[in-house]
Amino acid sequence: MGAGHAHVLYRDAASPVHRLAPEVKIAAMVLFTLAVVATPREAFWAFGGYALLVTGVAVLARVGLRWLLLRATIELPFVLFAFALPFLGAGERVPLVGLSLSVDGLYGGWNILAKGTLGVLASLLLAGTTTTRDLILGLDRLRCPQVLTQIATFMLRYLDVLVGEARRMRVARVSRGDDPRFLWQLRGFAAGVGALFLRAFERGERVYLAMLSRGYSGRMPAVWQGAGTATAGQWLAAATVPLAAVFIAATAVVLT
């Protein structure tokens, strides 16, 4: 996993957010999300405050709002479910535009829509300002379980290799007259998936044994651990947004 490995969501820019150490950005995002989740759904003003915080971070990180909103469409299935709740919910109902809507369903749909959207936007900001290597490095510095960081490291390192191998296997099948679009040819597709799994397993075992023979202990190399570690100033700077979110959430709980 060299420094050049960047995922499709990463946006290269020379912003203050990009320069922050990955562990402080991960911790800030998690704390912000927890504050949003803990906010009562009746405190509508609080979610407006969270939206302003997200917008401020996006401007500071030089990440366009259009880019954020387009990628946020990943939550579309949850949005559809949120819009269906007012019609499916039980309890007290209110008329609105000729429709009878559930009060609990309206609150529930709003709760899912607001909190889910804010969580997705916060995650996109993290992904857009942090490379894949730095994300895993940040998790490792935060003492994430070694098993998870190892799995993520191998997956991200060799995902492109496996995708390329699957593409070559598909070209080989098609060149021999196979067309996986037809239902009765699923057997060949399933056999290809099985063969790809075996190749990936064998490759992973060889790579892991080679790493062990070179002194791999299950954690990131020490040279990665020491380079770019977060300073006290970075922790304080990154804490401004989650602390503001915690203050908003606490105020909303008291006032609701």
Short mmCIF file of C-alpha atoms in Angstrom, two decimals:
data_model
loop_
_atom_site.label_atom_id
_atom_site.label_comp_id
_atom_site.label_asym_id
_atom_site.label_seq_id
_atom_site.Cartn_x
_atom_site.Cartn_y
_atom_site.Cartn_z
CA MET A 1 0.00 0.00 0.00
CA GLY A 2 2.10 2.82 -1.23
CA ALA A 3 1.24 6.46 -0.80
CA GLY A 4 -0.06 6.58 -4.34
CA HIS A 5 -3.04 4.36 -3.59
CA ALA A 6 -6.06 6.69 -3.45
CA HIS A 7 -9.70 5.66 -3.61
CA VAL A 8 -12.22 7.09 -6.04
CA LEU A 9 -13.74 9.43 -3.43
CA TYR A 10 -10.47 11.14 -2.52
CA ARG A 11 -10.10 14.72 -3.80
CA ASP A 12 -6.54 15.97 -3.82
CA ALA A 13 -6.26 19.53 -2.50
CA ALA A 14 -3.98 21.63 -0.32
CA SER A 15 -6.54 22.47 2.35
CA PRO A 16 -6.19 22.63 6.15
CA VAL A 17 -8.49 19.61 6.45
CA HIS A 18 -6.33 17.54 4.10
CA ARG A 19 -3.25 18.37 6.16
CA LEU A 20 -4.75 17.08 9.42
CA ALA A 21 -3.55 13.71 10.67
CA PRO A 22 -5.98 10.92 9.74
CA GLU A 23 -6.64 9.80 13.32
CA VAL A 24 -7.98 13.21 14.36
CA LYS A 25 -10.31 13.33 11.35
CA ILE A 26 -11.65 9.84 12.09
CA ALA A 27 -12.22 10.65 15.76
CA ALA A 28 -13.89 13.97 14.89
CA MET A 29 -16.22 12.30 12.38
CA VAL A 30 -17.25 9.57 14.83
CA LEU A 31 -17.91 12.05 17.65
CA PHE A 32 -19.88 14.33 15.31
CA THR A 33 -22.01 11.39 14.14
CA LEU A 34 -22.70 10.28 17.71
CA ALA A 35 -23.82 13.81 18.61
CA VAL A 36 -26.18 13.85 15.62
CA VAL A 37 -27.64 10.46 16.53
CA ALA A 38 -28.18 11.54 20.15
CA THR A 39 -30.16 14.63 19.12
CA PRO A 40 -33.96 14.42 19.71
CA ARG A 41 -35.84 14.27 16.45
CA GLU A 42 -38.12 17.11 17.56
CA ALA A 43 -35.21 19.59 17.72
CA PHE A 44 -35.41 20.72 14.09
CA TRP A 45 -33.15 23.72 14.67
CA ALA A 46 -30.31 21.47 15.84
CA PHE A 47 -30.11 19.70 12.49
CA GLY A 48 -29.83 23.09 10.80
CA GLY A 49 -26.83 23.78 13.02
CA TYR A 50 -25.26 20.46 12.05
CA ALA A 51 -25.81 21.27 8.37
CA LEU A 52 -23.99 24.58 8.84
CA LEU A 53 -21.06 22.77 10.47
CA VAL A 54 -20.85 20.29 7.58
CA THR A 55 -21.03 23.13 5.05
CA GLY A 56 -18.26 25.00 6.86
CA VAL A 57 -15.97 21.97 6.84
CA ALA A 58 -16.73 21.35 3.14
CA VAL A 59 -15.80 24.94 2.27
CA LEU A 60 -12.63 24.73 4.36
CA ALA A 61 -11.70 21.41 2.69
CA ARG A 62 -12.45 22.81 -0.78
CA VAL A 63 -14.96 20.04 -1.44
CA GLY A 64 -17.85 21.21 -3.61
CA LEU A 65 -21.38 20.86 -2.26
CA ARG A 66 -22.48 19.51 -5.65
CA TRP A 67 -19.88 16.72 -5.37
CA LEU A 68 -21.13 15.90 -1.88
CA LEU A 69 -24.80 15.83 -2.83
CA LEU A 70 -24.19 13.64 -5.89
CA ARG A 71 -22.29 11.04 -3.85
CA ALA A 72 -24.86 11.23 -1.06
CA THR A 73 -27.39 9.56 -3.37
CA ILE A 74 -26.00 6.28 -2.01
CA GLU A 75 -28.56 6.67 0.78
CA LEU A 76 -31.47 6.77 -1.70
CA PRO A 77 -33.02 3.46 -0.50
CA PHE A 78 -33.19 4.83 3.06
CA VAL A 79 -34.68 8.07 1.74
CA LEU A 80 -37.45 6.12 0.01
CA PHE A 81 -38.12 4.20 3.22
CA ALA A 82 -38.25 7.48 5.16
CA PHE A 83 -40.83 8.90 2.75
CA ALA A 84 -42.92 5.74 3.11
CA LEU A 85 -43.07 5.88 6.93
CA PRO A 86 -45.75 8.63 7.16
CA PHE A 87 -48.09 6.42 5.14
CA LEU A 88 -47.24 3.17 6.96
CA GLY A 89 -46.98 4.46 10.52
CA ALA A 90 -49.64 3.86 13.17
CA GLY A 91 -51.06 6.07 15.88
CA GLU A 92 -52.36 9.63 15.57
CA ARG A 93 -52.84 10.86 12.03
CA VAL A 94 -53.03 14.36 10.54
CA PRO A 95 -54.39 15.52 7.18
CA LEU A 96 -51.88 17.02 4.78
CA VAL A 97 -52.57 17.92 1.15
CA GLY A 98 -55.54 15.58 1.16
CA LEU A 99 -53.54 12.70 2.63
CA SER A 100 -53.82 11.10 6.05
CA LEU A 101 -50.32 10.84 7.50
CA SER A 102 -49.07 9.28 10.71
CA VAL A 103 -47.51 11.72 13.19
CA ASP A 104 -45.05 9.08 14.43
CA GLY A 105 -44.30 8.20 10.82
CA LEU A 106 -43.56 11.82 9.98
CA TYR A 107 -41.19 12.14 12.91
CA GLY A 108 -39.60 8.77 12.12
CA GLY A 109 -39.10 9.62 8.45
CA TRP A 110 -37.60 12.99 9.35
CA ASN A 111 -35.33 11.31 11.89
CA ILE A 112 -33.97 8.84 9.35
CA LEU A 113 -33.62 11.43 6.60
CA ALA A 114 -31.88 14.11 8.68
CA LYS A 115 -29.52 11.91 10.68
CA GLY A 116 -28.73 9.58 7.80
CA THR A 117 -27.94 12.45 5.43
CA LEU A 118 -25.69 14.19 7.94
CA GLY A 119 -23.86 10.95 8.69
CA VAL A 120 -23.31 10.23 4.99
CA LEU A 121 -22.06 13.77 4.34
CA ALA A 122 -19.62 13.56 7.27
CA SER A 123 -18.32 10.22 5.98
CA LEU A 124 -17.92 11.64 2.47
CA LEU A 125 -15.93 14.58 3.83
CA LEU A 126 -13.63 12.15 5.62
CA ALA A 127 -13.21 10.02 2.50
CA GLY A 128 -12.74 13.04 0.27
CA THR A 129 -9.90 14.47 2.36
CA THR A 130 -8.08 11.27 3.41
CA THR A 131 -6.33 8.69 1.24
CA THR A 132 -6.95 4.98 1.69
CA ARG A 133 -3.50 4.48 3.18
CA ASP A 134 -4.07 7.28 5.68
CA LEU A 135 -7.49 5.95 6.68
CA ILE A 136 -6.03 2.58 7.62
CA LEU A 137 -3.06 4.25 9.27
CA GLY A 138 -5.40 6.43 11.33
CA LEU A 139 -7.42 3.42 12.44
CA ASP A 140 -4.21 1.67 13.43
CA ARG A 141 -3.06 4.67 15.45
CA LEU A 142 -6.42 4.71 17.22
CA ARG A 143 -5.75 1.09 18.24
CA CYS A 144 -8.42 -0.44 16.04
CA PRO A 145 -8.34 -4.28 16.31
CA GLN A 146 -5.44 -5.65 14.31
CA VAL A 147 -7.63 -8.18 12.51
CA LEU A 148 -9.75 -5.41 11.00
CA THR A 149 -6.80 -3.30 9.88
CA GLN A 150 -5.07 -6.34 8.37
CA ILE A 151 -8.19 -7.34 6.42
CA ALA A 152 -8.70 -3.78 5.19
CA THR A 153 -5.04 -3.47 4.21
CA PHE A 154 -5.02 -6.65 2.14
CA MET A 155 -8.43 -5.92 0.61
CA LEU A 156 -7.52 -2.43 -0.55
CA ARG A 157 -4.04 -3.46 -1.67
CA TYR A 158 -5.18 -6.35 -3.85
CA LEU A 159 -8.70 -5.29 -4.85
CA ASP A 160 -7.49 -3.90 -8.18
CA VAL A 161 -5.51 -7.09 -8.80
CA LEU A 162 -8.59 -9.26 -8.24
CA VAL A 163 -10.80 -7.02 -10.37
CA GLY A 164 -8.28 -7.22 -13.20
CA GLU A 165 -8.10 -11.00 -12.90
CA ALA A 166 -11.90 -11.30 -12.89
CA ARG A 167 -12.02 -9.13 -16.02
CA ARG A 168 -9.50 -11.35 -17.81
CA MET A 169 -11.45 -14.47 -16.83
CA ARG A 170 -14.65 -12.93 -18.21
CA VAL A 171 -12.95 -12.04 -21.50
CA ALA A 172 -11.70 -15.63 -21.75
CA ARG A 173 -15.23 -17.00 -21.19
CA VAL A 174 -16.82 -14.65 -23.71
CA SER A 175 -14.15 -15.48 -26.32
CA ARG A 176 -15.20 -19.14 -25.98
CA GLY A 177 -18.86 -18.36 -26.66
CA ASP A 178 -20.06 -17.96 -23.09
CA ASP A 179 -22.56 -15.17 -22.41
CA PRO A 180 -23.29 -14.70 -18.69
CA ARG A 181 -26.39 -12.65 -19.48
CA PHE A 182 -28.42 -15.82 -19.98
CA LEU A 183 -29.80 -17.68 -16.97
CA TRP A 184 -28.78 -21.14 -18.17
CA GLN A 185 -25.14 -20.08 -18.33
CA LEU A 186 -24.92 -19.19 -14.65
CA ARG A 187 -23.11 -22.45 -14.02
CA GLY A 188 -20.05 -21.20 -15.89
CA PHE A 189 -20.21 -17.89 -14.04
CA ALA A 190 -20.39 -19.69 -10.68
CA ALA A 191 -17.41 -21.85 -11.62
CA GLY A 192 -15.47 -18.70 -12.50
CA VAL A 193 -16.30 -17.14 -9.14
CA GLY A 194 -15.11 -20.29 -7.38
CA ALA A 195 -11.87 -20.33 -9.34
CA LEU A 196 -11.31 -16.64 -8.55
CA PHE A 197 -11.84 -17.33 -4.85
CA LEU A 198 -9.29 -20.15 -4.87
CA ARG A 199 -6.75 -18.00 -6.70
CA ALA A 200 -7.30 -15.13 -4.27
CA PHE A 201 -6.96 -17.45 -1.27
CA GLU A 202 -3.74 -18.97 -2.56
CA ARG A 203 -2.32 -15.57 -3.48
CA GLY A 204 -3.20 -14.16 -0.07
CA GLU A 205 -1.54 -17.09 1.69
CA ARG A 206 1.67 -16.67 -0.33
CA VAL A 207 1.78 -12.92 0.27
CA TYR A 208 1.12 -13.32 3.99
CA LEU A 209 3.87 -15.92 4.40
CA ALA A 210 6.27 -13.69 2.48
CA MET A 211 5.41 -10.78 4.78
CA LEU A 212 5.95 -12.92 7.88
CA SER A 213 9.37 -13.96 6.61
CA ARG A 214 10.23 -10.25 6.37
CA GLY A 215 9.28 -9.49 9.96
CA TYR A 216 5.61 -8.51 9.64
CA SER A 217 4.02 -8.48 13.11
CA GLY A 218 0.41 -7.57 12.30
CA ARG A 219 0.72 -3.80 12.68
CA MET A 220 1.74 -1.03 10.33
CA PRO A 221 5.51 -0.53 9.88
CA ALA A 222 7.10 1.64 12.55
CA VAL A 223 8.18 4.17 9.94
CA TRP A 224 4.49 4.80 9.14
CA GLN A 225 3.56 5.08 12.79
CA GLY A 226 6.03 7.85 13.52
CA ALA A 227 5.53 9.95 10.38
CA GLY A 228 2.82 12.59 10.52
CA THR A 229 1.49 11.74 13.97
CA ALA A 230 -1.14 14.21 15.17
CA THR A 231 0.06 17.13 17.25
CA ALA A 232 -1.81 18.73 20.14
CA GLY A 233 -2.67 21.64 17.88
CA GLN A 234 -4.25 19.33 15.31
CA TRP A 235 -6.32 17.61 17.99
CA LEU A 236 -7.57 21.00 19.22
CA ALA A 237 -8.34 22.22 15.70
CA ALA A 238 -10.20 19.04 14.77
CA ALA A 239 -12.15 19.08 18.04
CA THR A 240 -13.92 22.35 17.25
CA VAL A 241 -16.57 20.79 15.01
CA PRO A 242 -17.46 17.73 17.16
CA LEU A 243 -17.45 19.83 20.34
CA ALA A 244 -19.81 22.32 18.68
CA ALA A 245 -22.00 19.37 17.67
CA VAL A 246 -21.95 18.01 21.24
CA PHE A 247 -22.97 21.44 22.54
CA ILE A 248 -25.86 21.59 20.06
CA ALA A 249 -26.98 18.06 21.00
CA ALA A 250 -26.81 18.80 24.75
CA THR A 251 -28.79 22.01 24.29
CA ALA A 252 -31.39 20.18 22.22
CA VAL A 253 -31.79 17.49 24.88
CA VAL A 254 -32.26 20.11 27.60
CA LEU A 255 -34.76 22.19 25.62
CA THR A 256 -36.82 19.29 24.26
#
